[in-house]
Amino acid sequence: MRDLVRPLGGWSTPAGRGYILLAVMTLAFGFALNTSTTVTTNYFTDVLHFTGPQFGYITAIREVPGFLLIVVTALLYRMSQQRLTALALAVFAVGLAGFVLATGFWSVVPWVVLGSLGFHTVMQTQYALGMNLTEESRSGRVLGVMAGITQAGALVGMGAVFFVFLKWPQLYHEVFIACAVIALLGGVAIFGFPHLHEGRPLRVQMPRQRMVLARDYRYYYVLSVLDGARQQLFFSFGLWVLVSHFGMGVSGISLVVIVSTVVAMAFSPWAGRMIDRRGERWTLSAINVAYIVALGGYALMDNLWLACAFYVLYSFIAPFSPIGAATYLRKIAVPQDIAPSLAMGVTLMHATAIVVPVVAGVILNFVGYQVPFFIGCGFALVAALVTLRLDPRRQRSAARAALDDAAAGATADEAAGCQAVGA
């Protein structure tokens, strides 16, 4: 728990101030995103009367902005990461508020797209901002702490949803408006985030590339594609199965997600430390094996309590795949490539995320609900095999290797100079 409250370098440093501002933004974003997501499935079912295939279609539509994220970041590459994040949170808030105007499938689509553009941008930029707070060897720990803070925000919001919907089961519009307001407050907080690199202040904003697609980063891209396909399958149909197949209401769904959130909040800092300590290859391999267990169990066990247990397991480990992939990217890329490469990873992630839920939604018309989860097991198995090939030291880009050699040479010269002075 001490990792949740100890900023790097102390509270009074620029890194400490950035830590606080990012934590506030992360808390607000976690509240807004997870609270709205908790009620969206029931809102689509109870108010907009979606069918099973329509959940697949709306999920695919929602992922289109993620697929186009590389275009957005390329157009706005001169904008700092903190200001881009603030703008994205404002767009996300507008999308959430627009949900209250929807009356059916097509009328909710524009607001889904707008909200998706906002939250997908934030999901990419918050990793870049978090890694700027610290040196490379502590990246996993910082991102793990921020994941825990995200879950804390989600816990507050979902706890409120649980108790509110026990008494007022149709209070959807008010929940969406509240989430929009909280998202705007997060945007205000992150606007003041300082310019940092490796936890040290920058006098001049570090330039970044418009767009990066490099062979050196191929394993990061492959992991992003596989992660996106598996993730969208589960989050398209995981809650839908609990609602439609097992008949759970808003309060029941909220309770399941609250349990998932408590577990994730408690163990996220530990998971981040494991990535730093054991490395991405070991950690991501173990995580993908756990995905196979969770998805396979969700498909095979036709029991409400077991389904809830596997949902909790999957939801707990889901945030750590992108964290591990991001820390791997940081170890092999030069600093100016990291943010656009993260954006490219999100774009590639959604290339499959757009197609897979639609195909799975069509399949649901002819076969049981288990098929999407078996497909997800296949993606997790391939990802586990890919992670066994990760070796950040050997897989550094040529530019990164040259940068590291130059830094090592400068350190050696400085040490030699100090010895000469001492002599």
CSV table of C-alpha atoms in Angstrom, one decimal:
chain,number,residue,atom,x,y,z
A,1,MET,CA,0.0,0.0,0.0
A,2,ARG,CA,2.9,2.4,0.6
A,3,ASP,CA,3.5,2.4,-3.2
A,4,LEU,CA,0.1,4.0,-3.7
A,5,VAL,CA,1.1,7.1,-1.6
A,6,ARG,CA,4.8,7.5,-2.2
A,7,PRO,CA,5.6,9.8,-5.2
A,8,LEU,CA,9.0,9.4,-6.7
A,9,GLY,CA,11.5,11.9,-5.3
A,10,GLY,CA,9.1,13.4,-2.8
A,11,TRP,CA,5.9,15.4,-2.9
A,12,SER,CA,7.6,18.8,-3.6
A,13,THR,CA,9.5,17.7,-6.7
A,14,PRO,CA,8.2,18.1,-10.3
A,15,ALA,CA,7.9,14.3,-10.4
A,16,GLY,CA,6.0,14.3,-7.2
A,17,ARG,CA,3.6,16.9,-8.5
A,18,GLY,CA,3.2,15.0,-11.7
A,19,TYR,CA,2.5,11.8,-9.7
A,20,ILE,CA,-0.3,13.5,-7.8
A,21,LEU,CA,-1.9,15.1,-10.9
A,22,LEU,CA,-1.7,11.8,-12.8
A,23,ALA,CA,-3.2,10.0,-9.8
A,24,VAL,CA,-6.1,12.4,-9.7
A,25,MET,CA,-6.7,12.1,-13.4
A,26,THR,CA,-6.4,8.3,-13.2
A,27,LEU,CA,-8.9,8.2,-10.3
A,28,ALA,CA,-11.4,10.3,-12.2
A,29,PHE,CA,-10.9,8.3,-15.4
A,30,GLY,CA,-11.3,5.0,-13.6
A,31,PHE,CA,-14.5,6.2,-12.0
A,32,ALA,CA,-16.0,7.5,-15.2
A,33,LEU,CA,-15.0,4.7,-17.5
A,34,ASN,CA,-15.8,1.7,-15.2
A,35,THR,CA,-19.0,3.1,-13.7
A,36,SER,CA,-20.5,3.9,-17.1
A,37,THR,CA,-19.3,0.5,-18.5
A,38,THR,CA,-21.0,-1.3,-15.5
A,39,VAL,CA,-24.4,0.1,-16.4
A,40,THR,CA,-24.1,0.2,-20.2
A,41,THR,CA,-24.9,-3.5,-20.8
A,42,ASN,CA,-28.1,-3.2,-18.8
A,43,TYR,CA,-28.9,0.2,-20.4
A,44,PHE,CA,-28.6,-1.3,-23.9
A,45,THR,CA,-30.7,-4.3,-22.8
A,46,ASP,CA,-33.4,-2.6,-20.7
A,47,VAL,CA,-33.8,0.8,-22.4
A,48,LEU,CA,-32.5,0.4,-25.9
A,49,HIS,CA,-33.5,-3.2,-26.2
A,50,PHE,CA,-30.4,-4.6,-27.9
A,51,THR,CA,-30.2,-8.2,-29.0
A,52,GLY,CA,-27.1,-10.5,-28.8
A,53,PRO,CA,-25.8,-9.7,-32.3
A,54,GLN,CA,-26.3,-5.9,-31.7
A,55,PHE,CA,-23.8,-6.1,-28.8
A,56,GLY,CA,-21.2,-7.4,-31.2
A,57,TYR,CA,-22.0,-4.7,-33.7
A,58,ILE,CA,-21.9,-1.8,-31.2
A,59,THR,CA,-18.6,-3.2,-29.8
A,60,ALA,CA,-17.1,-3.2,-33.3
A,61,ILE,CA,-18.4,0.4,-33.9
A,62,ARG,CA,-17.0,1.5,-30.5
A,63,GLU,CA,-13.5,0.2,-31.5
A,64,VAL,CA,-13.3,2.1,-34.8
A,65,PRO,CA,-11.9,5.2,-33.0
A,66,GLY,CA,-9.3,3.0,-31.4
A,67,PHE,CA,-8.3,1.8,-34.9
A,68,LEU,CA,-8.0,5.4,-36.1
A,69,LEU,CA,-6.1,6.5,-33.0
A,70,ILE,CA,-2.8,6.6,-34.9
A,71,VAL,CA,-4.3,9.2,-37.3
A,72,VAL,CA,-5.5,11.3,-34.4
A,73,THR,CA,-2.2,11.3,-32.7
A,74,ALA,CA,-0.4,12.0,-35.9
A,75,LEU,CA,-2.5,15.1,-36.6
A,76,LEU,CA,-2.0,16.3,-33.0
A,77,TYR,CA,1.6,15.3,-32.6
A,78,ARG,CA,2.6,18.9,-31.7
A,79,MET,CA,0.3,18.9,-28.8
A,80,SER,CA,1.8,17.8,-25.5
A,81,GLN,CA,0.7,14.5,-23.9
A,82,GLN,CA,-0.9,16.2,-21.0
A,83,ARG,CA,-3.0,18.6,-23.1
A,84,LEU,CA,-3.9,15.8,-25.5
A,85,THR,CA,-5.1,13.8,-22.5
A,86,ALA,CA,-7.2,16.7,-21.2
A,87,LEU,CA,-8.8,17.2,-24.6
A,88,ALA,CA,-9.5,13.5,-24.8
A,89,LEU,CA,-11.2,13.5,-21.4
A,90,ALA,CA,-13.4,16.4,-22.5
A,91,VAL,CA,-14.4,14.4,-25.7
A,92,PHE,CA,-15.1,11.3,-23.5
A,93,ALA,CA,-17.4,13.4,-21.3
A,94,VAL,CA,-19.4,14.7,-24.2
A,95,GLY,CA,-19.9,11.1,-25.4
A,96,LEU,CA,-21.1,10.0,-22.0
A,97,ALA,CA,-23.5,12.9,-21.7
A,98,GLY,CA,-24.9,12.1,-25.2
A,99,PHE,CA,-26.1,8.7,-24.1
A,100,VAL,CA,-29.1,10.3,-22.4
A,101,LEU,CA,-30.3,11.5,-25.8
A,102,ALA,CA,-30.3,8.0,-27.4
A,103,THR,CA,-33.6,6.1,-28.2
A,104,GLY,CA,-32.3,3.1,-30.1
A,105,PHE,CA,-29.3,1.5,-31.8
A,106,TRP,CA,-28.5,4.0,-34.4
A,107,SER,CA,-29.1,7.1,-32.2
A,108,VAL,CA,-26.6,5.9,-29.7
A,109,VAL,CA,-23.9,5.2,-32.3
A,110,PRO,CA,-22.5,8.8,-32.6
A,111,TRP,CA,-22.2,9.1,-28.8
A,112,VAL,CA,-20.5,5.7,-28.6
A,113,VAL,CA,-18.0,6.8,-31.2
A,114,LEU,CA,-17.3,10.1,-29.5
A,115,GLY,CA,-16.8,8.6,-26.1
A,116,SER,CA,-14.7,5.8,-27.5
A,117,LEU,CA,-12.4,8.3,-29.2
A,118,GLY,CA,-11.9,10.0,-25.9
A,119,PHE,CA,-11.2,7.0,-23.7
A,120,HIS,CA,-9.0,5.2,-26.2
A,121,THR,CA,-6.8,8.3,-26.4
A,122,VAL,CA,-6.5,8.5,-22.6
A,123,MET,CA,-5.7,4.8,-22.3
A,124,GLN,CA,-2.7,5.4,-24.6
A,125,THR,CA,-1.4,8.7,-23.2
A,126,GLN,CA,-1.7,7.7,-19.5
A,127,TYR,CA,1.0,5.0,-20.1
A,128,ALA,CA,3.3,7.5,-21.7
A,129,LEU,CA,2.8,10.0,-18.9
A,130,GLY,CA,3.2,7.3,-16.2
A,131,MET,CA,6.5,6.1,-17.7
A,132,ASN,CA,7.8,9.7,-17.8
A,133,LEU,CA,7.6,9.8,-14.0
A,134,THR,CA,10.4,7.3,-13.3
A,135,GLU,CA,13.4,5.5,-14.7
A,136,GLU,CA,13.0,2.5,-16.9
A,137,SER,CA,13.6,-0.1,-14.1
A,138,ARG,CA,10.6,1.1,-12.2
A,139,SER,CA,8.1,1.5,-15.1
A,140,GLY,CA,6.1,-1.5,-14.2
A,141,ARG,CA,5.8,-0.5,-10.6
A,142,VAL,CA,4.5,3.0,-11.5
A,143,LEU,CA,2.0,1.7,-14.1
A,144,GLY,CA,0.9,-1.0,-11.6
A,145,VAL,CA,0.2,1.7,-9.0
A,146,MET,CA,-1.7,3.7,-11.5
A,147,ALA,CA,-3.7,0.6,-12.4
A,148,GLY,CA,-4.6,0.2,-8.7
A,149,ILE,CA,-5.7,3.9,-8.5
A,150,THR,CA,-7.9,3.3,-11.6
A,151,GLN,CA,-9.5,0.4,-9.8
A,152,ALA,CA,-10.0,2.6,-6.7
A,153,GLY,CA,-11.9,5.1,-8.8
A,154,ALA,CA,-13.9,2.3,-10.3
A,155,LEU,CA,-14.7,0.9,-6.9
A,156,VAL,CA,-16.1,4.2,-5.6
A,157,GLY,CA,-18.3,4.6,-8.7
A,158,MET,CA,-19.5,1.0,-8.8
A,159,GLY,CA,-20.3,1.0,-5.1
A,160,ALA,CA,-22.5,4.0,-5.7
A,161,VAL,CA,-24.2,2.3,-8.6
A,162,PHE,CA,-24.8,-0.8,-6.5
A,163,PHE,CA,-26.6,1.0,-3.8
A,164,VAL,CA,-28.4,3.5,-6.1
A,165,PHE,CA,-29.8,0.8,-8.3
A,166,LEU,CA,-31.1,-1.2,-5.4
A,167,LYS,CA,-33.5,1.7,-4.8
A,168,TRP,CA,-33.8,3.3,-8.2
A,169,PRO,CA,-33.3,0.6,-10.8
A,170,GLN,CA,-33.8,2.9,-13.9
A,171,LEU,CA,-31.4,5.8,-12.9
A,172,TYR,CA,-29.3,5.4,-16.0
A,173,HIS,CA,-29.3,9.0,-17.3
A,174,GLU,CA,-28.1,10.4,-14.0
A,175,VAL,CA,-25.2,8.0,-13.9
A,176,PHE,CA,-24.0,8.9,-17.3
A,177,ILE,CA,-24.1,12.6,-16.5
A,178,ALA,CA,-22.2,12.1,-13.2
A,179,CYS,CA,-19.5,10.2,-15.1
A,180,ALA,CA,-19.2,13.0,-17.6
A,181,VAL,CA,-18.7,15.6,-14.9
A,182,ILE,CA,-16.0,13.4,-13.2
A,183,ALA,CA,-14.2,12.9,-16.5
A,184,LEU,CA,-14.1,16.7,-17.0
A,185,LEU,CA,-12.6,17.2,-13.6
A,186,GLY,CA,-9.9,14.6,-14.5
A,187,GLY,CA,-9.1,16.7,-17.6
A,188,VAL,CA,-8.6,19.8,-15.5
A,189,ALA,CA,-6.2,18.0,-13.2
A,190,ILE,CA,-3.9,16.5,-15.9
A,191,PHE,CA,-3.7,19.9,-17.7
A,192,GLY,CA,-1.0,20.9,-15.2
A,193,PHE,CA,1.2,17.8,-15.5
A,194,PRO,CA,4.9,18.9,-15.8
A,195,HIS,CA,7.1,18.0,-18.7
A,196,LEU,CA,9.3,15.1,-17.5
A,197,HIS,CA,11.6,12.4,-18.8
A,198,GLU,CA,12.9,9.7,-16.5
A,199,GLY,CA,11.4,11.6,-13.6
A,200,ARG,CA,13.4,14.7,-14.3
A,201,PRO,CA,12.0,18.0,-15.5
A,202,LEU,CA,12.5,19.0,-19.2
A,203,ARG,CA,13.0,22.7,-20.1
A,204,VAL,CA,11.8,22.0,-23.6
A,205,GLN,CA,9.1,19.5,-24.5
A,206,MET,CA,10.7,16.4,-26.1
A,207,PRO,CA,9.6,16.1,-29.8
A,208,ARG,CA,7.9,13.0,-30.9
A,209,GLN,CA,7.3,11.4,-34.2
A,210,ARG,CA,4.1,11.7,-36.1
A,211,MET,CA,3.8,8.0,-36.8
A,212,VAL,CA,6.0,5.0,-36.1
A,213,LEU,CA,5.7,1.5,-37.6
A,214,ALA,CA,9.1,-0.2,-37.2
A,215,ARG,CA,10.2,-3.8,-37.6
A,216,ASP,CA,12.2,-3.4,-34.4
A,217,TYR,CA,9.0,-3.2,-32.5
A,218,ARG,CA,7.2,-6.1,-34.1
A,219,TYR,CA,6.7,-8.2,-31.0
A,220,TYR,CA,5.0,-5.3,-29.3
A,221,TYR,CA,2.7,-5.0,-32.3
A,222,VAL,CA,1.9,-8.7,-32.4
A,223,LEU,CA,1.1,-8.7,-28.7
A,224,SER,CA,-1.2,-5.7,-29.2
A,225,VAL,CA,-3.1,-7.4,-31.9
A,226,LEU,CA,-3.6,-10.6,-29.9
A,227,ASP,CA,-4.5,-8.7,-26.8
A,228,GLY,CA,-7.1,-6.6,-28.6
A,229,ALA,CA,-8.8,-9.6,-30.1
A,230,ARG,CA,-9.0,-11.6,-26.9
A,231,GLN,CA,-10.0,-8.5,-24.8
A,232,GLN,CA,-12.8,-7.5,-27.0
A,233,LEU,CA,-14.3,-10.9,-27.1
A,234,PHE,CA,-14.5,-11.1,-23.4
A,235,PHE,CA,-15.7,-7.6,-22.7
A,236,SER,CA,-18.2,-7.8,-25.5
A,237,PHE,CA,-19.9,-10.9,-24.2
A,238,GLY,CA,-18.7,-11.5,-20.7
A,239,LEU,CA,-21.2,-9.3,-18.9
A,240,TRP,CA,-23.8,-10.1,-21.6
A,241,VAL,CA,-23.7,-13.8,-20.6
A,242,LEU,CA,-24.2,-13.0,-17.0
A,243,VAL,CA,-27.2,-10.8,-17.9
A,244,SER,CA,-28.9,-12.8,-20.6
A,245,HIS,CA,-27.9,-16.4,-19.8
A,246,PHE,CA,-27.8,-16.3,-16.0
A,247,GLY,CA,-30.4,-13.4,-15.6
A,248,MET,CA,-28.3,-11.1,-13.4
A,249,GLY,CA,-29.6,-7.6,-12.8
A,250,VAL,CA,-27.7,-4.3,-12.4
A,251,SER,CA,-27.1,-4.9,-8.6
A,252,GLY,CA,-25.7,-8.4,-9.2
A,253,ILE,CA,-23.5,-7.2,-12.1
A,254,SER,CA,-22.3,-4.3,-9.9
A,255,LEU,CA,-21.4,-6.7,-7.1
A,256,VAL,CA,-19.4,-9.0,-9.4
A,257,VAL,CA,-17.5,-6.1,-10.9
A,258,ILE,CA,-16.9,-4.6,-7.4
A,259,VAL,CA,-15.3,-7.8,-6.2
A,260,SER,CA,-13.1,-7.8,-9.4
A,261,THR,CA,-12.1,-4.3,-8.7
A,262,VAL,CA,-11.2,-4.8,-5.1
A,263,VAL,CA,-9.0,-7.7,-6.1
A,264,ALA,CA,-7.3,-5.7,-8.9
A,265,MET,CA,-6.8,-2.7,-6.7
A,266,ALA,CA,-5.1,-4.7,-4.0
A,267,PHE,CA,-2.8,-6.6,-6.3
A,268,SER,CA,-2.0,-4.2,-9.1
A,269,PRO,CA,1.1,-2.6,-7.4
A,270,TRP,CA,2.4,-6.1,-6.7
A,271,ALA,CA,1.8,-7.1,-10.4
A,272,GLY,CA,3.7,-4.0,-11.5
A,273,ARG,CA,6.7,-4.9,-9.3
A,274,MET,CA,6.6,-8.5,-10.7
A,275,ILE,CA,7.0,-7.1,-14.2
A,276,ASP,CA,10.0,-5.0,-13.1
A,277,ARG,CA,11.5,-7.9,-11.1
A,278,ARG,CA,10.9,-11.0,-13.3
A,279,GLY,CA,10.7,-9.3,-16.7
A,280,GLU,CA,8.1,-9.2,-19.4
A,281,ARG,CA,8.7,-12.7,-20.8
A,282,TRP,CA,8.0,-14.6,-17.6
A,283,THR,CA,5.2,-12.3,-16.4
A,284,LEU,CA,3.3,-12.1,-19.7
A,285,SER,CA,3.6,-15.9,-20.2
A,286,ALA,CA,2.1,-16.5,-16.8
A,287,ILE,CA,-0.7,-14.0,-17.5
A,288,ASN,CA,-1.6,-15.6,-20.8
A,289,VAL,CA,-1.8,-19.1,-19.2
A,290,ALA,CA,-4.2,-17.5,-16.6
A,291,TYR,CA,-6.3,-16.1,-19.5
A,292,ILE,CA,-6.7,-19.7,-20.9
A,293,VAL,CA,-7.9,-20.9,-17.6
A,294,ALA,CA,-10.3,-18.1,-17.1
A,295,LEU,CA,-11.8,-18.1,-20.6
A,296,GLY,CA,-12.0,-21.9,-20.8
A,297,GLY,CA,-13.7,-22.1,-17.4
A,298,TYR,CA,-16.2,-19.3,-18.4
A,299,ALA,CA,-17.2,-21.4,-21.5
A,300,LEU,CA,-17.3,-24.8,-19.9
A,301,MET,CA,-18.8,-24.2,-16.5
A,302,ASP,CA,-22.6,-23.6,-16.8
A,303,ASN,CA,-22.8,-22.4,-13.2
A,304,LEU,CA,-23.5,-18.8,-12.1
A,305,TRP,CA,-21.0,-18.9,-9.2
A,306,LEU,CA,-18.2,-20.4,-11.2
A,307,ALA,CA,-18.9,-18.0,-14.1
A,308,CYS,CA,-18.6,-15.1,-11.6
A,309,ALA,CA,-15.3,-16.5,-10.3
A,310,PHE,CA,-13.8,-16.8,-13.7
A,311,TYR,CA,-15.0,-13.3,-14.6
A,312,VAL,CA,-13.2,-12.0,-11.5
A,313,LEU,CA,-10.0,-13.8,-12.4
A,314,TYR,CA,-10.0,-12.5,-16.0
A,315,SER,CA,-10.9,-8.9,-14.9
A,316,PHE,CA,-8.1,-9.0,-12.4
A,317,ILE,CA,-5.3,-9.9,-14.8
A,318,ALA,CA,-6.6,-8.0,-17.9
A,319,PRO,CA,-4.8,-4.7,-17.2
A,320,PHE,CA,-1.4,-6.3,-16.9
A,321,SER,CA,-1.0,-7.4,-20.5
A,322,PRO,CA,-0.8,-3.8,-21.9
A,323,ILE,CA,1.4,-2.7,-19.0
A,324,GLY,CA,3.9,-5.5,-19.7
A,325,ALA,CA,3.8,-4.7,-23.4
A,326,ALA,CA,4.4,-1.0,-22.7
A,327,THR,CA,7.3,-1.6,-20.4
A,328,TYR,CA,8.8,-3.9,-23.0
A,329,LEU,CA,8.4,-1.2,-25.6
A,330,ARG,CA,10.2,1.3,-23.4
A,331,LYS,CA,13.2,-1.0,-23.1
A,332,ILE,CA,13.7,-1.3,-26.8
A,333,ALA,CA,12.6,2.1,-28.2
A,334,VAL,CA,14.1,5.6,-28.2
A,335,PRO,CA,12.1,8.1,-26.1
A,336,GLN,CA,10.6,10.0,-29.1
A,337,ASP,CA,9.2,6.7,-30.5
A,338,ILE,CA,7.4,5.6,-27.4
A,339,ALA,CA,4.2,7.7,-27.6
A,340,PRO,CA,3.5,7.2,-31.3
A,341,SER,CA,4.4,3.5,-31.0
A,342,LEU,CA,1.9,3.1,-28.2
A,343,ALA,CA,-0.7,4.7,-30.4
A,344,MET,CA,0.3,2.4,-33.3
A,345,GLY,CA,-0.2,-0.5,-30.8
A,346,VAL,CA,-3.7,0.6,-30.0
A,347,THR,CA,-4.5,1.0,-33.7
A,348,LEU,CA,-3.3,-2.5,-34.4
A,349,MET,CA,-5.1,-3.8,-31.4
A,350,HIS,CA,-8.3,-2.6,-32.7
A,351,ALA,CA,-7.8,-3.9,-36.2
A,352,THR,CA,-8.8,-7.3,-34.9
A,353,ALA,CA,-11.1,-5.9,-32.2
A,354,ILE,CA,-13.4,-4.4,-34.9
A,355,VAL,CA,-13.8,-7.7,-36.8
A,356,VAL,CA,-13.8,-10.3,-34.1
A,357,PRO,CA,-16.8,-9.2,-32.0
A,358,VAL,CA,-18.9,-8.9,-35.2
A,359,VAL,CA,-18.0,-12.4,-36.3
A,360,ALA,CA,-18.7,-13.7,-32.8
A,361,GLY,CA,-22.0,-11.9,-32.7
A,362,VAL,CA,-23.1,-13.5,-35.9
A,363,ILE,CA,-22.0,-16.9,-34.7
A,364,LEU,CA,-24.1,-16.5,-31.6
A,365,ASN,CA,-27.2,-16.7,-33.8
A,366,PHE,CA,-26.3,-20.3,-34.6
A,367,VAL,CA,-24.3,-21.8,-31.7
A,368,GLY,CA,-24.0,-21.4,-28.0
A,369,TYR,CA,-22.4,-18.5,-26.1
A,370,GLN,CA,-19.3,-20.6,-25.4
A,371,VAL,CA,-17.7,-20.1,-28.8
A,372,PRO,CA,-16.3,-16.6,-28.3
A,373,PHE,CA,-14.5,-17.7,-25.2
A,374,PHE,CA,-13.0,-20.7,-26.9
A,375,ILE,CA,-11.7,-18.3,-29.6
A,376,GLY,CA,-10.3,-16.1,-26.9
A,377,CYS,CA,-8.4,-19.1,-25.5
A,378,GLY,CA,-6.8,-19.6,-28.9
A,379,PHE,CA,-5.6,-16.0,-29.0
A,380,ALA,CA,-4.2,-16.3,-25.4
A,381,LEU,CA,-2.3,-19.5,-26.4
A,382,VAL,CA,-0.7,-17.8,-29.4
A,383,ALA,CA,0.2,-14.8,-27.2
A,384,ALA,CA,1.8,-17.1,-24.6
A,385,LEU,CA,4.0,-18.6,-27.3
A,386,VAL,CA,5.0,-15.1,-28.6
A,387,THR,CA,6.0,-13.9,-25.1
A,388,LEU,CA,8.5,-16.7,-24.8
A,389,ARG,CA,10.5,-15.0,-27.6
A,390,LEU,CA,10.8,-11.6,-25.7
A,391,ASP,CA,14.4,-10.5,-24.9
A,392,PRO,CA,14.5,-6.7,-24.5
A,393,ARG,CA,18.2,-6.5,-24.2
A,394,ARG,CA,18.8,-8.2,-27.6
A,395,GLN,CA,15.8,-6.7,-29.3
A,396,ARG,CA,16.6,-3.1,-28.8
A,397,SER,CA,16.3,-0.9,-31.9
A,398,ALA,CA,19.6,0.2,-33.4
A,399,ALA,CA,18.9,3.8,-32.3
A,400,ARG,CA,18.2,2.7,-28.8
A,401,ALA,CA,21.3,0.6,-28.6
A,402,ALA,CA,23.4,3.6,-29.8
A,403,LEU,CA,21.7,5.9,-27.2
A,404,ASP,CA,22.4,3.4,-24.4
A,405,ASP,CA,26.1,3.1,-25.5
A,406,ALA,CA,26.4,6.8,-25.6
A,407,ALA,CA,24.9,7.1,-22.1
A,408,ALA,CA,27.2,4.4,-20.8
A,409,GLY,CA,30.2,6.1,-22.3
A,410,ALA,CA,29.3,9.4,-20.7
A,411,THR,CA,28.9,7.7,-17.3
A,412,ALA,CA,32.3,6.0,-17.6
A,413,ASP,CA,33.9,9.3,-18.6
A,414,GLU,CA,32.3,11.0,-15.6
A,415,ALA,CA,33.5,8.3,-13.2
A,416,ALA,CA,37.0,8.5,-14.6
A,417,GLY,CA,37.0,12.3,-14.1
A,418,CYS,CA,35.9,11.9,-10.5
A,419,GLN,CA,38.7,9.4,-9.9
A,420,ALA,CA,41.3,11.7,-11.4
A,421,VAL,CA,40.1,14.6,-9.2
A,422,GLY,CA,40.3,12.4,-6.1
A,423,ALA,CA,43.8,11.3,-7.0
